[in-house]
Structure formats: structure tokens, C-alpha cells
PDB file of C-alpha atoms and ligand atoms in Angstrom:
ATOM      1  CA  MET A 562      -1.563 -14.461  23.563  1.00  0.00           C
ATOM      2  CA  ALA A 563      -2.779 -13.304  20.189  1.00  0.00           C
ATOM      3  CA  HIS A 564      -2.416  -9.457  20.946  1.00  0.00           C
ATOM      4  CA  ASN A 565       1.305  -9.833  21.493  1.00  0.00           C
ATOM      5  CA  LEU A 566       1.733 -11.402  18.100  1.00  0.00           C
ATOM      6  CA  PRO A 567       3.227  -9.365  15.168  1.00  0.00           C
ATOM      7  CA  ILE A 568       1.311  -7.687  12.610  1.00  0.00           C
ATOM      8  CA  GLY A 569       2.016  -8.993   8.918  1.00  0.00           C
ATOM      9  CA  VAL A 570       2.187  -6.351   6.189  1.00  0.00           C
ATOM     10  CA  PHE A 571       2.843  -7.050   2.406  1.00  0.00           C
ATOM     11  CA  ASP A 572       3.285  -5.119  -0.871  1.00  0.00           C
ATOM     12  CA  SER A 573       4.525  -5.927  -4.229  1.00  0.00           C
ATOM     13  CA  GLY A 574       7.894  -4.443  -3.169  1.00  0.00           C
ATOM     14  CA  VAL A 575       9.549  -1.274  -1.696  1.00  0.00           C
ATOM     15  CA  GLY A 576       6.258   1.004  -2.054  1.00  0.00           C
ATOM     16  CA  GLY A 577       4.768  -0.565   1.070  1.00  0.00           C
ATOM     17  CA  LEU A 578       7.546   0.800   3.229  1.00  0.00           C
ATOM     18  CA  THR A 579       5.866   4.235   3.015  1.00  0.00           C
ATOM     19  CA  VAL A 580       2.848   2.473   4.886  1.00  0.00           C
ATOM     20  CA  LEU A 581       5.033   0.681   7.213  1.00  0.00           C
ATOM     21  CA  ARG A 582       6.831   3.847   8.275  1.00  0.00           C
ATOM     22  CA  GLU A 583       3.656   5.346   9.158  1.00  0.00           C
ATOM     23  CA  MET A 584       2.406   2.410  10.953  1.00  0.00           C
ATOM     24  CA  VAL A 585       5.494   2.114  13.131  1.00  0.00           C
ATOM     25  CA  HIS A 586       5.351   5.559  13.887  1.00  0.00           C
ATOM     26  CA  ALA A 587       1.473   5.655  15.004  1.00  0.00           C
ATOM     27  CA  LEU A 588       1.978   2.391  16.702  1.00  0.00           C
ATOM     28  CA  PRO A 589       5.295   1.992  18.402  1.00  0.00           C
ATOM     29  CA  GLY A 590       4.248  -0.815  20.786  1.00  0.00           C
ATOM     30  CA  GLU A 591       3.678  -2.856  17.838  1.00  0.00           C
ATOM     31  CA  ARG A 592       5.976  -5.474  15.916  1.00  0.00           C
ATOM     32  CA  PHE A 593       5.680  -5.794  12.171  1.00  0.00           C
ATOM     33  CA  VAL A 594       6.759  -8.577   9.671  1.00  0.00           C
ATOM     34  CA  TYR A 595       6.889  -6.903   6.273  1.00  0.00           C
ATOM     35  CA  PHE A 596       7.295  -8.915   2.918  1.00  0.00           C
ATOM     36  CA  GLY A 597       8.136  -7.056  -0.249  1.00  0.00           C
ATOM     37  CA  ASP A 598       7.587  -9.398  -3.370  1.00  0.00           C
ATOM     38  CA  THR A 599      10.224  -7.535  -5.125  1.00  0.00           C
ATOM     39  CA  GLN A 600      10.906 -10.781  -7.520  1.00  0.00           C
ATOM     40  CA  ARG A 601       7.332 -10.499  -8.808  1.00  0.00           C
ATOM     41  CA  ALA A 602       7.062  -6.769  -8.695  1.00  0.00           C
ATOM     42  CA  PRO A 603       5.287  -4.699 -10.417  1.00  0.00           C
ATOM     43  CA  TYR A 604       1.863  -5.793  -9.667  1.00  0.00           C
ATOM     44  CA  GLY A 605       0.010  -3.095 -11.182  1.00  0.00           C
ATOM     45  CA  GLY A 606       0.106  -4.402 -14.796  1.00  0.00           C
ATOM     46  CA  LYS A 607      -0.772  -7.750 -13.886  1.00  0.00           C
ATOM     47  CA  THR A 608      -4.181  -9.878 -14.533  1.00  0.00           C
ATOM     48  CA  PRO A 609      -6.807  -9.694 -11.515  1.00  0.00           C
ATOM     49  CA  GLU A 610      -6.278 -13.620 -11.184  1.00  0.00           C
ATOM     50  CA  THR A 611      -2.699 -13.215 -10.680  1.00  0.00           C
ATOM     51  CA  ILE A 612      -3.081 -10.512  -8.268  1.00  0.00           C
ATOM     52  CA  ILE A 613      -5.506 -12.290  -6.155  1.00  0.00           C
ATOM     53  CA  THR A 614      -3.141 -15.511  -6.264  1.00  0.00           C
ATOM     54  CA  TYR A 615      -0.387 -13.869  -4.851  1.00  0.00           C
ATOM     55  CA  ALA A 616      -2.427 -12.051  -2.139  1.00  0.00           C
ATOM     56  CA  ARG A 617      -3.535 -15.624  -1.193  1.00  0.00           C
ATOM     57  CA  GLU A 618      -0.133 -17.031  -1.035  1.00  0.00           C
ATOM     58  CA  ILE A 619       1.337 -14.301   0.937  1.00  0.00           C
ATOM     59  CA  THR A 620      -1.373 -14.051   3.288  1.00  0.00           C
ATOM     60  CA  ARG A 621      -1.149 -17.767   3.995  1.00  0.00           C
ATOM     61  CA  TYR A 622       2.730 -17.245   4.411  1.00  0.00           C
ATOM     62  CA  LEU A 623       2.277 -14.431   6.925  1.00  0.00           C
ATOM     63  CA  ASN A 624      -0.514 -16.298   8.826  1.00  0.00           C
ATOM     64  CA  ALA A 625       1.960 -19.089   9.425  1.00  0.00           C
ATOM     65  CA  TRP A 626       4.402 -16.904  11.318  1.00  0.00           C
ATOM     66  CA  PRO A 627       1.979 -16.181  13.091  1.00  0.00           C
ATOM     67  CA  VAL A 628       0.659 -12.836  13.105  1.00  0.00           C
ATOM     68  CA  LYS A 629      -2.391 -11.206  14.679  1.00  0.00           C
ATOM     69  CA  ALA A 630      -3.645  -9.153  11.579  1.00  0.00           C
ATOM     70  CA  VAL A 631      -2.640  -8.781   7.929  1.00  0.00           C
ATOM     71  CA  VAL A 632      -2.414  -5.463   6.100  1.00  0.00           C
ATOM     72  CA  THR A 633      -1.821  -5.288   2.416  1.00  0.00           C
ATOM     73  CA  ALA A 634      -0.031  -1.987   2.089  1.00  0.00           C
ATOM     74  CA  CYS A 635      -0.515  -2.410  -1.817  1.00  0.00           C
ATOM     75  CA  ASN A 636      -3.353  -0.455  -3.471  1.00  0.00           C
ATOM     76  CA  THR A 637      -3.577  -2.982  -6.258  1.00  0.00           C
ATOM     77  CA  GLU A 638      -4.106  -5.803  -4.078  1.00  0.00           C
ATOM     78  CA  SER A 639      -6.509  -3.794  -1.855  1.00  0.00           C
ATOM     79  CA  ALA A 640      -8.657  -3.145  -5.150  1.00  0.00           C
ATOM     80  CA  TYR A 641      -8.941  -6.839  -5.948  1.00  0.00           C
ATOM     81  CA  ALA A 642      -7.848  -9.122  -3.049  1.00  0.00           C
ATOM     82  CA  LEU A 643      -9.290  -8.246   0.274  1.00  0.00           C
ATOM     83  CA  GLU A 644     -12.210 -10.799   0.204  1.00  0.00           C
ATOM     84  CA  ASP A 645      -9.868 -13.634  -1.153  1.00  0.00           C
ATOM     85  CA  MET A 646      -7.480 -12.821   1.642  1.00  0.00           C
ATOM     86  CA  ARG A 647      -9.962 -13.404   4.414  1.00  0.00           C
ATOM     87  CA  LYS A 648     -10.850 -16.679   3.050  1.00  0.00           C
ATOM     88  CA  VAL A 649      -7.273 -17.828   3.780  1.00  0.00           C
ATOM     89  CA  THR A 650      -6.883 -16.391   7.297  1.00  0.00           C
ATOM     90  CA  ARG A 651      -8.939 -15.656  10.466  1.00  0.00           C
ATOM     91  CA  SER A 652      -7.043 -12.730  11.616  1.00  0.00           C
ATOM     92  CA  PRO A 653      -8.366  -9.334  10.528  1.00  0.00           C
ATOM     93  CA  VAL A 654      -7.350  -7.979   7.133  1.00  0.00           C
ATOM     94  CA  LEU A 655      -7.109  -4.380   6.183  1.00  0.00           C
ATOM     95  CA  GLY A 656      -6.383  -2.704   2.924  1.00  0.00           C
ATOM     96  CA  VAL A 657      -5.398   0.829   2.078  1.00  0.00           C
ATOM     97  CA  LEU A 658      -8.346   1.842   0.045  1.00  0.00           C
ATOM     98  CA  GLU A 659     -11.092   2.616   2.675  1.00  0.00           C
ATOM     99  CA  PRO A 660      -8.863   4.491   4.988  1.00  0.00           C
ATOM    100  CA  ALA A 661      -7.966   6.686   1.769  1.00  0.00           C
ATOM    101  CA  VAL A 662     -11.602   7.004   0.630  1.00  0.00           C
ATOM    102  CA  ARG A 663     -12.713   8.222   3.942  1.00  0.00           C
ATOM    103  CA  ARG A 664      -9.930  10.915   4.034  1.00  0.00           C
ATOM    104  CA  THR A 665     -10.989  11.952   0.504  1.00  0.00           C
ATOM    105  CA  LEU A 666     -14.508  12.210   1.442  1.00  0.00           C
ATOM    106  CA  ALA A 667     -13.820  14.364   4.371  1.00  0.00           C
ATOM    107  CA  VAL A 668     -11.515  16.943   2.519  1.00  0.00           C
ATOM    108  CA  THR A 669     -12.962  17.520  -0.955  1.00  0.00           C
ATOM    109  CA  ARG A 670     -15.254  20.483  -1.112  1.00  0.00           C
ATOM    110  CA  THR A 671     -16.219  20.228  -4.853  1.00  0.00           C
ATOM    111  CA  GLY A 672     -16.291  16.514  -5.205  1.00  0.00           C
ATOM    112  CA  ARG A 673     -13.914  16.650  -8.094  1.00  0.00           C
ATOM    113  CA  VAL A 674     -11.337  14.067  -7.306  1.00  0.00           C
ATOM    114  CA  GLY A 675      -8.342  12.898  -9.047  1.00  0.00           C
ATOM    115  CA  LEU A 676      -6.900   9.194  -8.733  1.00  0.00           C
ATOM    116  CA  MET A 677      -3.430   8.495  -9.654  1.00  0.00           C
ATOM    117  CA  ALA A 678      -2.901   4.714  -9.493  1.00  0.00           C
ATOM    118  CA  THR A 679      -1.512   1.831 -11.327  1.00  0.00           C
ATOM    119  CA  LYS A 680      -3.317   0.420 -14.715  1.00  0.00           C
ATOM    120  CA  ALA A 681      -5.048  -2.498 -12.535  1.00  0.00           C
ATOM    121  CA  THR A 682      -6.309  -0.308  -9.736  1.00  0.00           C
ATOM    122  CA  VAL A 683      -7.819   2.071 -12.089  1.00  0.00           C
ATOM    123  CA  GLU A 684      -9.360  -0.784 -14.295  1.00  0.00           C
ATOM    124  CA  SER A 685     -10.777  -2.404 -10.988  1.00  0.00           C
ATOM    125  CA  GLY A 686     -12.892   0.725 -10.510  1.00  0.00           C
ATOM    126  CA  ALA A 687     -12.669  -0.034  -6.652  1.00  0.00           C
ATOM    127  CA  TYR A 688     -11.743   3.462  -5.621  1.00  0.00           C
ATOM    128  CA  GLN A 689     -14.386   4.936  -7.915  1.00  0.00           C
ATOM    129  CA  ALA A 690     -17.060   2.700  -6.476  1.00  0.00           C
ATOM    130  CA  MET A 691     -16.398   3.143  -3.082  1.00  0.00           C
ATOM    131  CA  LEU A 692     -16.307   7.108  -3.205  1.00  0.00           C
ATOM    132  CA  ARG A 693     -19.503   6.989  -5.328  1.00  0.00           C
ATOM    133  CA  ARG A 694     -21.076   4.768  -2.702  1.00  0.00           C
ATOM    134  CA  HIS A 695     -20.620   7.351   0.047  1.00  0.00           C
ATOM    135  CA  ARG A 696     -21.287  10.248  -2.299  1.00  0.00           C
ATOM    136  CA  PRO A 697     -22.957   9.524  -5.498  1.00  0.00           C
ATOM    137  CA  ASP A 698     -22.441  12.975  -7.286  1.00  0.00           C
ATOM    138  CA  ILE A 699     -18.602  12.630  -6.885  1.00  0.00           C
ATOM    139  CA  ALA A 700     -16.493  13.001 -10.183  1.00  0.00           C
ATOM    140  CA  VAL A 701     -13.476  10.715 -10.218  1.00  0.00           C
ATOM    141  CA  VAL A 702     -10.985  11.607 -13.061  1.00  0.00           C
ATOM    142  CA  THR A 703      -8.352   8.715 -13.242  1.00  0.00           C
ATOM    143  CA  SER A 704      -4.873   8.516 -14.516  1.00  0.00           C
ATOM    144  CA  ALA A 705      -3.139   5.090 -14.841  1.00  0.00           C
ATOM    145  CA  CYS A 706       0.567   5.975 -14.324  1.00  0.00           C
ATOM    146  CA  THR A 707       2.343   3.028 -15.732  1.00  0.00           C
ATOM    147  CA  LYS A 708       5.686   4.710 -16.190  1.00  0.00           C
ATOM    148  CA  LEU A 709       6.034   5.911 -12.784  1.00  0.00           C
ATOM    149  CA  VAL A 710       6.605   2.839 -10.641  1.00  0.00           C
ATOM    150  CA  PRO A 711       9.667   1.585 -12.698  1.00  0.00           C
ATOM    151  CA  LEU A 712      11.041   5.099 -12.516  1.00  0.00           C
ATOM    152  CA  ILE A 713      10.680   5.036  -8.636  1.00  0.00           C
ATOM    153  CA  GLU A 714      11.917   1.808  -8.319  1.00  0.00           C
ATOM    154  CA  ALA A 715      14.974   2.578 -10.207  1.00  0.00           C
ATOM    155  CA  GLY A 716      15.817   5.379  -7.945  1.00  0.00           C
ATOM    156  CA  GLU A 717      14.832   8.016 -10.074  1.00  0.00           C
ATOM    157  CA  THR A 718      13.031  10.457  -7.643  1.00  0.00           C
ATOM    158  CA  THR A 719      14.217  13.677  -8.830  1.00  0.00           C
ATOM    159  CA  GLY A 720      15.258  15.129 -12.125  1.00  0.00           C
ATOM    160  CA  SER A 721      13.904  15.756 -15.751  1.00  0.00           C
ATOM    161  CA  ALA A 722      12.636  12.494 -16.427  1.00  0.00           C
ATOM    162  CA  LEU A 723      10.619  12.003 -13.291  1.00  0.00           C
ATOM    163  CA  GLU A 724       9.257  15.736 -13.922  1.00  0.00           C
ATOM    164  CA  ALA A 725       8.138  14.844 -17.505  1.00  0.00           C
ATOM    165  CA  VAL A 726       6.484  11.686 -16.651  1.00  0.00           C
ATOM    166  CA  LEU A 727       4.615  13.372 -13.708  1.00  0.00           C
ATOM    167  CA  ARG A 728       3.772  16.250 -15.810  1.00  0.00           C
ATOM    168  CA  MET A 729       2.038  13.835 -18.574  1.00  0.00           C
ATOM    169  CA  TYR A 730       0.042  12.127 -15.831  1.00  0.00           C
ATOM    170  CA  LEU A 731      -0.885  15.238 -13.948  1.00  0.00           C
ATOM    171  CA  GLU A 732      -1.900  17.698 -16.502  1.00  0.00           C
ATOM    172  CA  PRO A 733      -5.026  15.958 -17.358  1.00  0.00           C
ATOM    173  CA  LEU A 734      -6.200  15.813 -13.867  1.00  0.00           C
ATOM    174  CA  MET A 735      -5.461  19.561 -13.310  1.00  0.00           C
ATOM    175  CA  SER A 736      -7.330  20.320 -16.506  1.00  0.00           C
ATOM    176  CA  ALA A 737     -10.354  18.576 -15.141  1.00  0.00           C
ATOM    177  CA  ASP A 738     -10.156  21.012 -12.187  1.00  0.00           C
ATOM    178  CA  ILE A 739      -9.846  18.584  -9.036  1.00  0.00           C
ATOM    179  CA  ASP A 740      -9.534  19.944  -5.711  1.00  0.00           C
ATOM    180  CA  THR A 741      -8.259  16.466  -4.199  1.00  0.00           C
ATOM    181  CA  LEU A 742      -5.791  14.111  -5.420  1.00  0.00           C
ATOM    182  CA  ILE A 743      -5.520  10.367  -4.299  1.00  0.00           C
ATOM    183  CA  LEU A 744      -1.971   9.079  -4.364  1.00  0.00           C
ATOM    184  CA  GLY A 745      -3.309   5.741  -4.974  1.00  0.00           C
ATOM    185  CA  CYS A 746       0.010   3.499  -5.439  1.00  0.00           C
ATOM    186  CA  THR A 747       2.425   2.918  -2.592  1.00  0.00           C
ATOM    187  CA  HIS A 748       5.315   4.665  -4.435  1.00  0.00           C
ATOM    188  CA  TYR A 749       3.801   7.903  -5.165  1.00  0.00           C
ATOM    189  CA  PRO A 750       4.250   9.309  -1.581  1.00  0.00           C
ATOM    190  CA  LEU A 751       8.258   8.875  -2.443  1.00  0.00           C
ATOM    191  CA  VAL A 752       7.645  11.738  -4.750  1.00  0.00           C
ATOM    192  CA  ALA A 753       5.061  13.749  -3.114  1.00  0.00           C
ATOM    193  CA  ASP A 754       7.249  16.689  -2.976  1.00  0.00           C
ATOM    194  CA  ARG A 755       7.441  16.701  -7.001  1.00  0.00           C
ATOM    195  CA  ILE A 756       3.780  16.034  -7.267  1.00  0.00           C
ATOM    196  CA  ARG A 757       2.972  18.993  -4.842  1.00  0.00           C
ATOM    197  CA  ALA A 758       5.299  21.428  -6.949  1.00  0.00           C
ATOM    198  CA  ILE A 759       3.266  20.614 -10.147  1.00  0.00           C
ATOM    199  CA  VAL A 760      -0.461  20.540  -8.672  1.00  0.00           C
ATOM    200  CA  GLY A 761       0.118  23.515  -6.521  1.00  0.00           C
ATOM    201  CA  PRO A 762      -1.056  24.262  -3.048  1.00  0.00           C
ATOM    202  CA  ALA A 763      -4.760  24.557  -3.762  1.00  0.00           C
ATOM    203  CA  VAL A 764      -5.090  20.790  -4.176  1.00  0.00           C
ATOM    204  CA  THR A 765      -5.359  18.430  -1.236  1.00  0.00           C
ATOM    205  CA  LEU A 766      -3.033  15.432  -1.649  1.00  0.00           C
ATOM    206  CA  VAL A 767      -4.419  12.488   0.079  1.00  0.00           C
ATOM    207  CA  ASP A 768      -1.621   9.757   1.010  1.00  0.00           C
ATOM    208  CA  PRO A 769      -3.150   6.323   2.098  1.00  0.00           C
ATOM    209  CA  ALA A 770      -0.475   5.526   4.231  1.00  0.00           C
ATOM    210  CA  ARG A 771      -1.103   7.983   7.087  1.00  0.00           C
ATOM    211  CA  HIS A 772      -4.808   7.134   7.275  1.00  0.00           C
ATOM    212  CA  THR A 773      -4.273   3.124   7.141  1.00  0.00           C
ATOM    213  CA  ALA A 774      -2.102   3.686  10.338  1.00  0.00           C
ATOM    214  CA  THR A 775      -4.863   5.170  11.962  1.00  0.00           C
ATOM    215  CA  ALA A 776      -7.214   2.508  10.608  1.00  0.00           C
ATOM    216  CA  LEU A 777      -5.086  -0.223  11.891  1.00  0.00           C
ATOM    217  CA  ARG A 778      -5.121   1.159  15.308  1.00  0.00           C
ATOM    218  CA  ARG A 779      -8.844   1.359  15.360  1.00  0.00           C
ATOM    219  CA  LEU A 780      -9.004  -2.283  13.959  1.00  0.00           C
ATOM    220  CA  LEU A 781      -6.687  -3.667  16.704  1.00  0.00           C
ATOM    221  CA  GLU A 782      -8.736  -1.777  19.373  1.00  0.00           C
ATOM    222  CA  THR A 783     -11.842  -3.404  18.086  1.00  0.00           C
ATOM    223  CA  HIS A 784     -10.517  -6.781  18.044  1.00  0.00           C
ATOM    224  CA  ASN A 785      -8.811  -6.350  21.336  1.00  0.00           C
ATOM    225  CA  LEU A 786      -5.501  -6.985  19.786  1.00  0.00           C
ATOM    226  CA  THR A 787      -3.251  -4.132  20.789  1.00  0.00           C
ATOM    227  CA  ALA A 788      -0.118  -5.304  22.134  1.00  0.00           C
ATOM    228  CA  THR A 789       0.428  -5.033  25.936  1.00  0.00           C
ATOM    229  CA  VAL A 790       4.248  -5.801  26.315  1.00  0.00           C
ATOM    230  CA  PRO A 791       7.282  -4.283  24.514  1.00  0.00           C
ATOM    231  CA  GLN A 792       7.673  -6.346  21.296  1.00  0.00           C
ATOM    232  CA  GLY A 793      10.897  -7.454  19.427  1.00  0.00           C
ATOM    233  CA  ASP A 794      12.560  -6.109  16.165  1.00  0.00           C
ATOM    234  CA  HIS A 795      10.533  -5.925  13.142  1.00  0.00           C
ATOM    235  CA  VAL A 796      11.403  -8.237  10.343  1.00  0.00           C
ATOM    236  CA  PHE A 797      11.848  -7.274   6.769  1.00  0.00           C
ATOM    237  CA  LEU A 798      11.677  -9.916   4.108  1.00  0.00           C
ATOM    238  CA  ALA A 799      11.699  -9.936   0.225  1.00  0.00           C
ATOM    239  CA  SER A 800      11.662 -12.182  -2.720  1.00  0.00           C
ATOM    240  CA  LYS A 801      14.662 -10.461  -4.027  1.00  0.00           C
ATOM    241  CA  LYS A 802      17.006  -8.240  -2.308  1.00  0.00           C
ATOM    242  CA  THR A 803      17.263  -4.845  -4.486  1.00  0.00           C
ATOM    243  CA  PRO A 804      19.218  -1.684  -3.699  1.00  0.00           C
ATOM    244  CA  ALA A 805      15.952   0.268  -3.133  1.00  0.00           C
ATOM    245  CA  MET A 806      14.514  -2.290  -0.919  1.00  0.00           C
ATOM    246  CA  GLN A 807      17.731  -2.428   1.226  1.00  0.00           C
ATOM    247  CA  ARG A 808      17.925   1.689   1.229  1.00  0.00           C
ATOM    248  CA  LEU A 809      14.141   2.037   2.381  1.00  0.00           C
ATOM    249  CA  ILE A 810      13.977  -0.708   5.043  1.00  0.00           C
ATOM    250  CA  ARG A 811      16.807   1.635   6.751  1.00  0.00           C
ATOM    251  CA  SER A 812      14.363   4.388   6.419  1.00  0.00           C
ATOM    252  CA  VAL A 813      12.026   2.577   8.739  1.00  0.00           C
ATOM    253  CA  LYS A 814      14.828   1.230  10.974  1.00  0.00           C
ATOM    254  CA  ALA A 815      18.471   2.279  10.773  1.00  0.00           C
ATOM    255  CA  ASP A 816      20.039  -1.065  11.394  1.00  0.00           C
ATOM    256  CA  ALA A 817      17.330  -3.025   9.638  1.00  0.00           C
ATOM    257  CA  LYS A 818      18.495  -6.454   7.791  1.00  0.00           C
ATOM    258  CA  LEU A 819      16.713  -7.820   5.119  1.00  0.00           C
ATOM    259  CA  GLU A 820      16.034 -11.717   4.616  1.00  0.00           C
ATOM    260  CA  LEU A 821      15.201 -13.593   1.707  1.00  0.00           C
ATOM    261  CA  VAL A 822      12.057 -15.505   1.181  1.00  0.00           C
ATOM    262  CA  ASP A 823      12.059 -18.301  -1.434  1.00  0.00           C
ATOM    263  CA  ILE A 824       9.108 -17.262  -3.872  1.00  0.00           C
ATOM    264  CA  GLU A 825       8.800 -20.893  -5.340  1.00  0.00           C
ATOM    265  CA  ALA A 826       8.102 -22.245  -1.879  1.00  0.00           C
ATOM    266  CA  LEU A 827       5.435 -19.474  -1.661  1.00  0.00           C
ATOM    267  CA  HIS A 828       3.929 -20.032  -4.998  1.00  0.00           C
ATOM    268  CA  TRP A 829       2.541 -23.684  -3.700  1.00  0.00           C
ATOM    269  CA  GLN A 830       0.690 -21.774  -0.827  1.00  0.00           C
ATOM    270  CA  LYS A 831      -2.421 -21.075  -3.064  1.00  0.00           C
TER     271      LYS A 831
HETATM  272  N1  DGL B 756       2.356  -1.573  -4.689  1.00  0.00           N
HETATM  273  C1  DGL B 756       1.577  -1.218  -5.871  1.00  0.00           C
HETATM  274  C2  DGL B 756       0.405  -0.345  -5.846  1.00  0.00           C
HETATM  275  O1  DGL B 756       0.278   0.422  -4.484  1.00  0.00           O
HETATM  276  C3  DGL B 756       2.398  -0.296  -6.688  1.00  0.00           C
HETATM  277  C4  DGL B 756       3.700  -1.116  -7.465  1.00  0.00           C
HETATM  278  C5  DGL B 756       3.188  -2.164  -8.223  1.00  0.00           C
HETATM  279  O2  DGL B 756       2.704  -1.839  -9.450  1.00  0.00           O
HETATM  280  O3  DGL B 756       3.485  -3.317  -7.976  1.00  0.00           O
HETATM  281  O4  DGL B 756      -0.534  -0.335  -6.201  1.00  0.00           O
END
């Protein structure tokens, strides 16, 4: 029965595991198949065409498992590719932008919102448009944090290099007097405590991961897809084994094993 199939989740690499962790916690009766495209990451500086091509390939791949729903944990993919993903699967598709936008609208008092994200996500204008659609007077101040993902992927989640880069990206947002800050990239929750230390307690941080888990629960209920029998182990897949990936999957499941997926084979699944 479809409702007892796993849920497919993907990201460009390790960052999506922050989203997976929240979903596993919120939906303990569900089984997940996670794919991190570590070989081709980061996505945040790629063209819209490439971002969409990758999303279609991976959606087709997950669909063939089969899965009952596909979640892209990646903000960059969510900004560009949801409609294209829907063209290659009949399963419901979920991204992280809408849950984050709903939360932002609920918490901002002044309507002055900061967005930290990849260059591609900022340039897509997707967050900005979605926020303005619901609240036309909202001011969205953006920061394309190109240096942040490579630092975090390299395991630099503390220390002076990270501190300097974070200050460079956050100070313009703070000068713009924001009251809410969207962590619009999967990797940023991994350094949320450092971000919090810089922006101070008056700014509300929005982590899309938590709100995506709630949105997934609603999506499963709406489509009558909530699992009814205990499920097997989660599956962790990557296009390249990296130390960060090995470490982070264990933060989701202590004895998790990582399996390799042949990226060349995926490349034919346009
Ligand atoms: N997963 C990406 C995102 O959330 C960040 C990493 C990347 O650039 O691939 O936008």
C-alpha cells in the first residue's frame, strides 16, 4: 500500500540532513530514503537550468524506489524546481520555502525580514515573491552567503574564519534593522548558535527544517499517506562519500551506513 512506502528526501549534500533530522523526530513512524548529491554540490552557484535538471533526475531516481512523497530539503532546489519535479512524479512534492515563509509571516512584527541564502536562491527571488504575495509591505533584505557552505562542508563550524565570514554577511542585515532572519540554506542551522551570538536575542531566527517537518505531516495526512505499520531502517545515499556526510548521518541515526549512488547513471534520468 502506498502509505507504507518510504518518503524520499534529497539535497545537494549534507545540509539536508538538518531537515531530515527534524522530519525523523516529528514523524517517528515513517521511513526515509535520503540522497545527498555530494559529488555535484554545491548547487548554490549553478545555473537555473542545471538546478532544475538535477532535481528532475533525482526525483525520478527516488520515484523508482518507490517512495510515496518527495521532499527537497534544499532551498536552492525549492526556489527553482518544484514545478519541474511535479512533472516527473505523481507523488506529492514538498519544498522548504513555503513552510519557512509561513513561519516568517507569523513571527515578524515590523515586516523587516533578513534572508541569508545561496546566490542562486537570492537571485531566484522566490522567497521575496512568496513573502510579498502574502504581505505586500514586507521589506526583504538579502545576503548571498557564497563563502559559507564551503566552510561548513569543510567542517569549520566554529573558529575565527567562520566568525569573520558570518559577520561580513550579517552586519548589513543588522544595519537594515531586521526583526526576523530566515536561515535560507540547509547548512546554516549547523552554525545557528554562532549566528545567534552575532545577531543577538532580539532577532527571531527561522529555520525552515522544523517547519518543513510540520508541513510534511500535514501533506501525508491530506493525501492519506501516513504510515500505519512500523517501518524498516532509513536509507542514506550519496553520490560521493565525504567525512562530513559520514559524520552527519550518524547524528540522524547512530549506526547509519552510507551507500554510494552512481551519479553517471542518474544523469540519464532527465
Ligand atoms: N542545499 C543548498 C541550499 O539549501 C545549500 C548548499 C548548496 O549550495 O548546494 O540552498
